[in-house]
Amino acid sequence: MSGFHVTEERKDELAANLAEVRKRIEAACAAAGRDADEITLVAVTKTFPASDVRLLSELGVADVAENRDQDAAPKAAACEDLPLTWHFVGQLQTNKVRSVASYADVVQSVDRSKLVAALDRAAGRAGRRLRCLVQMSLDEREGRGGAAPGDVLALADEIAAAGHLELDGVMAVAPLGGDPAEAFARLARIAAEVRESHPAARVVSAGMSGDLEPAITCGATHVRVGTALLGGRRAIVR
Ligand SMILES: *Cc1c(COP(=O)(O)O)cnc(C)c1O
């Protein structure tokens, strides 16, 4: 089969997945008495090629997310001509910050002071403003990233005070094996506290392929969907 047909086939597949995900978002919004326009669908393209990012863009996706700088940097460069907002959603080491600040529009995984300072410096150097979300841990166990709930407000204040950063809101990943609705309700409470001091920080990034419905019920404004859009990833061993 020619490359053209392979691409067309993949585009049809992505279009069908996208329609299905949009339907789920609409149904969850209807059930929660919300407007589907309030939800931003962020396509998590990690482990998939730049050609998929391009197809998603052609299909109307405006937001894409990556979690590893090594993969994200070349993909963003290959898609520079596309009208996309790039989100960084992975655990971020300070030695990668300079690279991430060169292509990311939104960093969703800000979880410590040191990172705020490094992102501010890198954004200033790059002559860019970076939108940031404070990632909150919804899991007692360590290791998946995210600030402890008690540290979220102080981090939000630090981002808001940084010269080259904008505080957009909060992000979280539901704990493995837990009740996502209960976890997202905890995130919603902290998000509301952040908005008391920072009314413009309205983003609540929560919900993935398996739990976007409870996230929308609990007030998510952004859902981050990988598998349901792009198909199964190969397991990444860390
Ligand atoms: C991979 C990833 C997602 C998407 O997960 P799926 O279950 O494939 O939809 C969302 N958020 C983060 C932070 C991720 O790393």
GROMACS .gro file of C-alpha atoms and ligand atoms in nm:
model
  253
    1MET     CA    1   0.000   0.000   0.000
    2SER     CA    2   0.128   0.347  -0.077
    3GLY     CA    3   0.217   0.595   0.194
    4PHE     CA    4  -0.078   0.805   0.093
    5HIS     CA    5  -0.326   0.526   0.170
    6VAL     CA    6  -0.159   0.443   0.500
    7THR     CA    7  -0.190   0.809   0.600
    8GLU     CA    8  -0.554   0.823   0.488
    9GLU     CA    9  -0.630   0.510   0.686
   10ARG     CA   10  -0.467   0.650   0.999
   11LYS     CA   11  -0.654   0.976   0.952
   12ASP     CA   12  -0.986   0.789   0.934
   13GLU     CA   13  -0.896   0.598   1.249
   14LEU     CA   14  -0.802   0.916   1.437
   15ALA     CA   15  -1.118   1.089   1.312
   16ALA     CA   16  -1.335   0.804   1.442
   17ASN     CA   17  -1.157   0.804   1.780
   18LEU     CA   18  -1.187   1.181   1.802
   19ALA     CA   19  -1.560   1.168   1.730
   20GLU     CA   20  -1.602   0.904   2.001
   21VAL     CA   21  -1.406   1.108   2.258
   22ARG     CA   22  -1.601   1.424   2.173
   23LYS     CA   23  -1.923   1.227   2.218
   24ARG     CA   24  -1.809   1.114   2.563
   25ILE     CA   25  -1.721   1.472   2.658
   26GLU     CA   26  -2.061   1.594   2.537
   27ALA     CA   27  -2.245   1.322   2.728
   28ALA     CA   28  -2.051   1.392   3.048
   29CYS     CA   29  -2.120   1.765   3.012
   30ALA     CA   30  -2.490   1.704   2.951
   31ALA     CA   31  -2.510   1.485   3.260
   32ALA     CA   32  -2.330   1.749   3.468
   33GLY     CA   33  -2.534   2.039   3.330
   34ARG     CA   34  -2.224   2.188   3.170
   35ASP     CA   35  -2.156   2.324   2.822
   36ALA     CA   36  -1.915   2.113   2.614
   37ASP     CA   37  -1.751   2.439   2.501
   38GLU     CA   38  -1.612   2.471   2.854
   39ILE     CA   39  -1.389   2.167   2.798
   40THR     CA   40  -1.056   2.177   2.618
   41LEU     CA   41  -0.951   1.842   2.477
   42VAL     CA   42  -0.574   1.799   2.503
   43ALA     CA   43  -0.443   1.514   2.286
   44VAL     CA   44  -0.158   1.333   2.461
   45THR     CA   45   0.064   1.230   2.170
   46LYS     CA   46   0.353   1.078   2.366
   47THR     CA   47   0.511   0.776   2.194
   48PHE     CA   48   0.326   0.861   1.868
   49PRO     CA   49   0.497   1.021   1.567
   50ALA     CA   50   0.480   1.382   1.453
   51SER     CA   51   0.272   1.263   1.156
   52ASP     CA   52  -0.009   1.178   1.401
   53VAL     CA   53   0.016   1.525   1.554
   54ARG     CA   54  -0.021   1.668   1.204
   55LEU     CA   55  -0.328   1.453   1.131
   56LEU     CA   56  -0.490   1.552   1.461
   57SER     CA   57  -0.429   1.915   1.378
   58GLU     CA   58  -0.596   1.867   1.039
   59LEU     CA   59  -0.890   1.712   1.223
   60GLY     CA   60  -0.930   2.022   1.438
   61VAL     CA   61  -0.735   1.936   1.752
   62ALA     CA   62  -0.571   2.253   1.884
   63ASP     CA   63  -0.396   2.128   2.199
   64VAL     CA   64  -0.136   1.854   2.226
   65ALA     CA   65   0.066   1.725   2.521
   66GLU     CA   66   0.393   1.543   2.565
   67ASN     CA   67   0.563   1.412   2.879
   68ARG     CA   68   0.930   1.369   2.780
   69ASP     CA   69   1.144   1.652   2.653
   70GLN     CA   70   1.362   1.420   2.440
   71ASP     CA   71   1.054   1.322   2.235
   72ALA     CA   72   0.865   1.648   2.256
   73ALA     CA   73   1.139   1.883   2.134
   74PRO     CA   74   1.185   1.724   1.788
   75LYS     CA   75   0.810   1.669   1.749
   76ALA     CA   76   0.732   2.031   1.826
   77ALA     CA   77   1.002   2.137   1.579
   78ALA     CA   78   0.854   1.911   1.308
   79CYS     CA   79   0.510   2.065   1.369
   80GLU     CA   80   0.620   2.426   1.399
   81ASP     CA   81   0.396   2.533   1.110
   82LEU     CA   82   0.079   2.405   1.279
   83PRO     CA   83  -0.156   2.620   1.492
   84LEU     CA   84  -0.107   2.413   1.807
   85THR     CA   85  -0.080   2.485   2.177
   86TRP     CA   86   0.188   2.258   2.328
   87HIS     CA   87   0.142   2.131   2.683
   88PHE     CA   88   0.417   1.966   2.884
   89VAL     CA   89   0.265   1.714   3.128
   90GLY     CA   90   0.559   1.504   3.252
   91GLN     CA   91   0.784   1.517   3.552
   92LEU     CA   92   1.031   1.788   3.469
   93GLN     CA   93   1.397   1.797   3.571
   94THR     CA   94   1.552   2.140   3.596
   95ASN     CA   95   1.819   2.052   3.336
   96LYS     CA   96   1.538   2.010   3.076
   97VAL     CA   97   1.366   2.337   3.157
   98ARG     CA   98   1.555   2.546   2.905
   99SER     CA   99   1.454   2.315   2.622
  100VAL     CA  100   1.092   2.285   2.737
  101ALA     CA  101   1.061   2.663   2.768
  102SER     CA  102   1.158   2.698   2.402
  103TYR     CA  103   0.850   2.517   2.264
  104ALA     CA  104   0.593   2.460   2.540
  105ASP     CA  105   0.308   2.706   2.577
  106VAL     CA  106   0.176   2.548   2.896
  107VAL     CA  107   0.367   2.353   3.161
  108GLN     CA  108   0.110   2.148   3.353
  109SER     CA  109   0.351   1.973   3.586
  110VAL     CA  110   0.492   2.246   3.810
  111ASP     CA  111   0.531   2.085   4.149
  112ARG     CA  112   0.816   2.255   4.335
  113SER     CA  113   0.971   2.597   4.398
  114LYS     CA  114   1.297   2.517   4.228
  115LEU     CA  115   1.107   2.447   3.908
  116VAL     CA  116   0.919   2.778   3.926
  117ALA     CA  117   1.246   2.968   3.949
  118ALA     CA  118   1.406   2.769   3.667
  119LEU     CA  119   1.104   2.806   3.436
  120ASP     CA  120   1.087   3.180   3.503
  121ARG     CA  121   1.454   3.222   3.418
  122ALA     CA  122   1.429   3.009   3.103
  123ALA     CA  123   1.115   3.183   2.981
  124GLY     CA  124   1.280   3.521   3.033
  125ARG     CA  125   1.585   3.410   2.838
  126ALA     CA  126   1.368   3.278   2.555
  127GLY     CA  127   1.165   3.598   2.551
  128ARG     CA  128   0.846   3.400   2.612
  129ARG     CA  129   0.570   3.386   2.869
  130LEU     CA  130   0.486   3.040   2.995
  131ARG     CA  131   0.146   2.942   3.127
  132CYS     CA  132   0.178   2.712   3.428
  133LEU     CA  133  -0.042   2.475   3.624
  134VAL     CA  134   0.043   2.353   3.969
  135GLN     CA  135   0.037   1.974   3.964
  136MET     CA  136  -0.118   1.842   4.283
  137SER     CA  137  -0.055   1.491   4.408
  138LEU     CA  138  -0.377   1.296   4.473
  139ASP     CA  139  -0.184   0.997   4.594
  140GLU     CA  140  -0.029   0.947   4.936
  141ARG     CA  141   0.245   0.741   4.777
  142GLU     CA  142   0.532   0.929   4.621
  143GLY     CA  143   0.665   0.898   4.271
  144ARG     CA  144   0.398   1.013   4.027
  145GLY     CA  145   0.485   1.380   4.063
  146GLY     CA  146   0.278   1.656   4.209
  147ALA     CA  147   0.297   1.886   4.506
  148ALA     CA  148   0.145   1.787   4.838
  149PRO     CA  149  -0.200   1.951   4.875
  150GLY     CA  150  -0.066   2.172   5.154
  151ASP     CA  151   0.200   2.318   4.923
  152VAL     CA  152  -0.024   2.403   4.627
  153LEU     CA  153  -0.130   2.753   4.736
  154ALA     CA  154   0.226   2.870   4.806
  155LEU     CA  155   0.343   2.738   4.469
  156ALA     CA  156   0.053   2.913   4.298
  157ASP     CA  157   0.157   3.240   4.464
  158GLU     CA  158   0.516   3.191   4.347
  159ILE     CA  159   0.410   3.132   3.987
  160ALA     CA  160   0.178   3.433   3.992
  161ALA     CA  161   0.462   3.651   4.125
  162ALA     CA  162   0.715   3.532   3.863
  163GLY     CA  163   0.783   3.785   3.589
  164HIS     CA  164   0.770   3.549   3.291
  165LEU     CA  165   0.509   3.297   3.409
  166GLU     CA  166   0.132   3.302   3.420
  167LEU     CA  167  -0.068   3.102   3.670
  168ASP     CA  168  -0.345   2.925   3.477
  169GLY     CA  169  -0.466   2.678   3.741
  170VAL     CA  170  -0.410   2.325   3.864
  171MET     CA  171  -0.358   1.975   3.728
  172ALA     CA  172  -0.369   1.623   3.869
  173VAL     CA  173  -0.362   1.257   3.778
  174ALA     CA  174  -0.607   1.029   3.960
  175PRO     CA  175  -0.440   0.772   4.185
  176LEU     CA  176  -0.403   0.421   4.046
  177GLY     CA  177  -0.673   0.196   4.180
  178GLY     CA  178  -0.849   0.469   4.377
  179ASP     CA  179  -1.190   0.629   4.329
  180PRO     CA  180  -1.131   0.902   4.068
  181ALA     CA  181  -1.446   1.097   4.164
  182GLU     CA  182  -1.329   1.129   4.524
  183ALA     CA  183  -0.980   1.232   4.411
  184PHE     CA  184  -1.110   1.487   4.157
  185ALA     CA  185  -1.338   1.635   4.423
  186ARG     CA  186  -1.029   1.697   4.639
  187LEU     CA  187  -0.859   1.864   4.343
  188ALA     CA  188  -1.169   2.081   4.285
  189ARG     CA  189  -1.159   2.204   4.646
  190ILE     CA  190  -0.794   2.310   4.616
  191ALA     CA  191  -0.863   2.465   4.274
  192ALA     CA  192  -1.136   2.679   4.433
  193GLU     CA  193  -0.894   2.790   4.706
  194VAL     CA  194  -0.638   2.889   4.442
  195ARG     CA  195  -0.905   3.093   4.260
  196GLU     CA  196  -0.984   3.287   4.578
  197SER     CA  197  -0.639   3.449   4.555
  198HIS     CA  198  -0.600   3.419   4.176
  199PRO     CA  199  -0.939   3.453   4.005
  200ALA     CA  200  -0.790   3.416   3.656
  201ALA     CA  201  -0.645   3.073   3.736
  202ARG     CA  202  -0.950   2.887   3.610
  203VAL     CA  203  -0.790   2.580   3.452
  204VAL     CA  204  -0.853   2.244   3.615
  205SER     CA  205  -0.670   1.978   3.413
  206ALA     CA  206  -0.803   1.639   3.518
  207GLY     CA  207  -0.924   1.325   3.351
  208MET     CA  208  -0.765   1.092   3.099
  209SER     CA  209  -0.899   0.820   2.868
  210GLY     CA  210  -1.033   0.609   3.153
  211ASP     CA  211  -1.174   0.876   3.383
  212LEU     CA  212  -1.270   1.184   3.185
  213GLU     CA  213  -1.638   1.154   3.287
  214PRO     CA  214  -1.585   1.187   3.666
  215ALA     CA  215  -1.331   1.463   3.597
  216ILE     CA  216  -1.591   1.662   3.402
  217THR     CA  217  -1.848   1.600   3.675
  218CYS     CA  218  -1.598   1.749   3.923
  219GLY     CA  219  -1.535   2.062   3.717
  220ALA     CA  220  -1.241   1.978   3.488
  221THR     CA  221  -1.183   2.239   3.217
  222HIS     CA  222  -0.913   2.034   3.041
  223VAL     CA  223  -0.905   1.660   2.978
  224ARG     CA  224  -0.580   1.493   2.867
  225VAL     CA  225  -0.658   1.203   2.639
  226GLY     CA  226  -0.400   0.968   2.490
  227THR     CA  227  -0.506   0.606   2.443
  228ALA     CA  228  -0.870   0.673   2.351
  229LEU     CA  229  -0.756   0.900   2.067
  230LEU     CA  230  -0.435   0.744   1.941
  231GLY     CA  231  -0.461   0.381   2.049
  232GLY     CA  232  -0.247   0.172   2.282
  233ARG     CA  233   0.105   0.282   2.364
  234ARG     CA  234   0.388   0.041   2.412
  235ALA     CA  235   0.466   0.021   2.780
  236ILE     CA  236   0.733   0.263   2.887
  237VAL     CA  237   0.964   0.118   3.145
  238ARG     CA  238   1.100   0.382   3.380
  239LIG     C1  239  -0.013   0.969   2.930
  239LIG     C2  240  -0.079   1.074   3.008
  239LIG     C3  241  -0.215   1.105   2.987
  239LIG     C4  242  -0.305   1.029   2.891
  239LIG     O1  243  -0.336   0.903   2.941
  239LIG     P1  244  -0.437   0.806   2.864
  239LIG     O2  245  -0.482   0.714   2.969
  239LIG     O3  246  -0.359   0.739   2.756
  239LIG     O4  247  -0.547   0.889   2.810
  239LIG     C5  248  -0.269   1.208   3.062
  239LIG     N1  249  -0.195   1.278   3.151
  239LIG     C6  250  -0.066   1.253   3.172
  239LIG     C7  251   0.008   1.332   3.272
  239LIG     C8  252  -0.003   1.149   3.102
  239LIG     O5  253   0.125   1.123   3.125
   0.00000   0.00000   0.00000
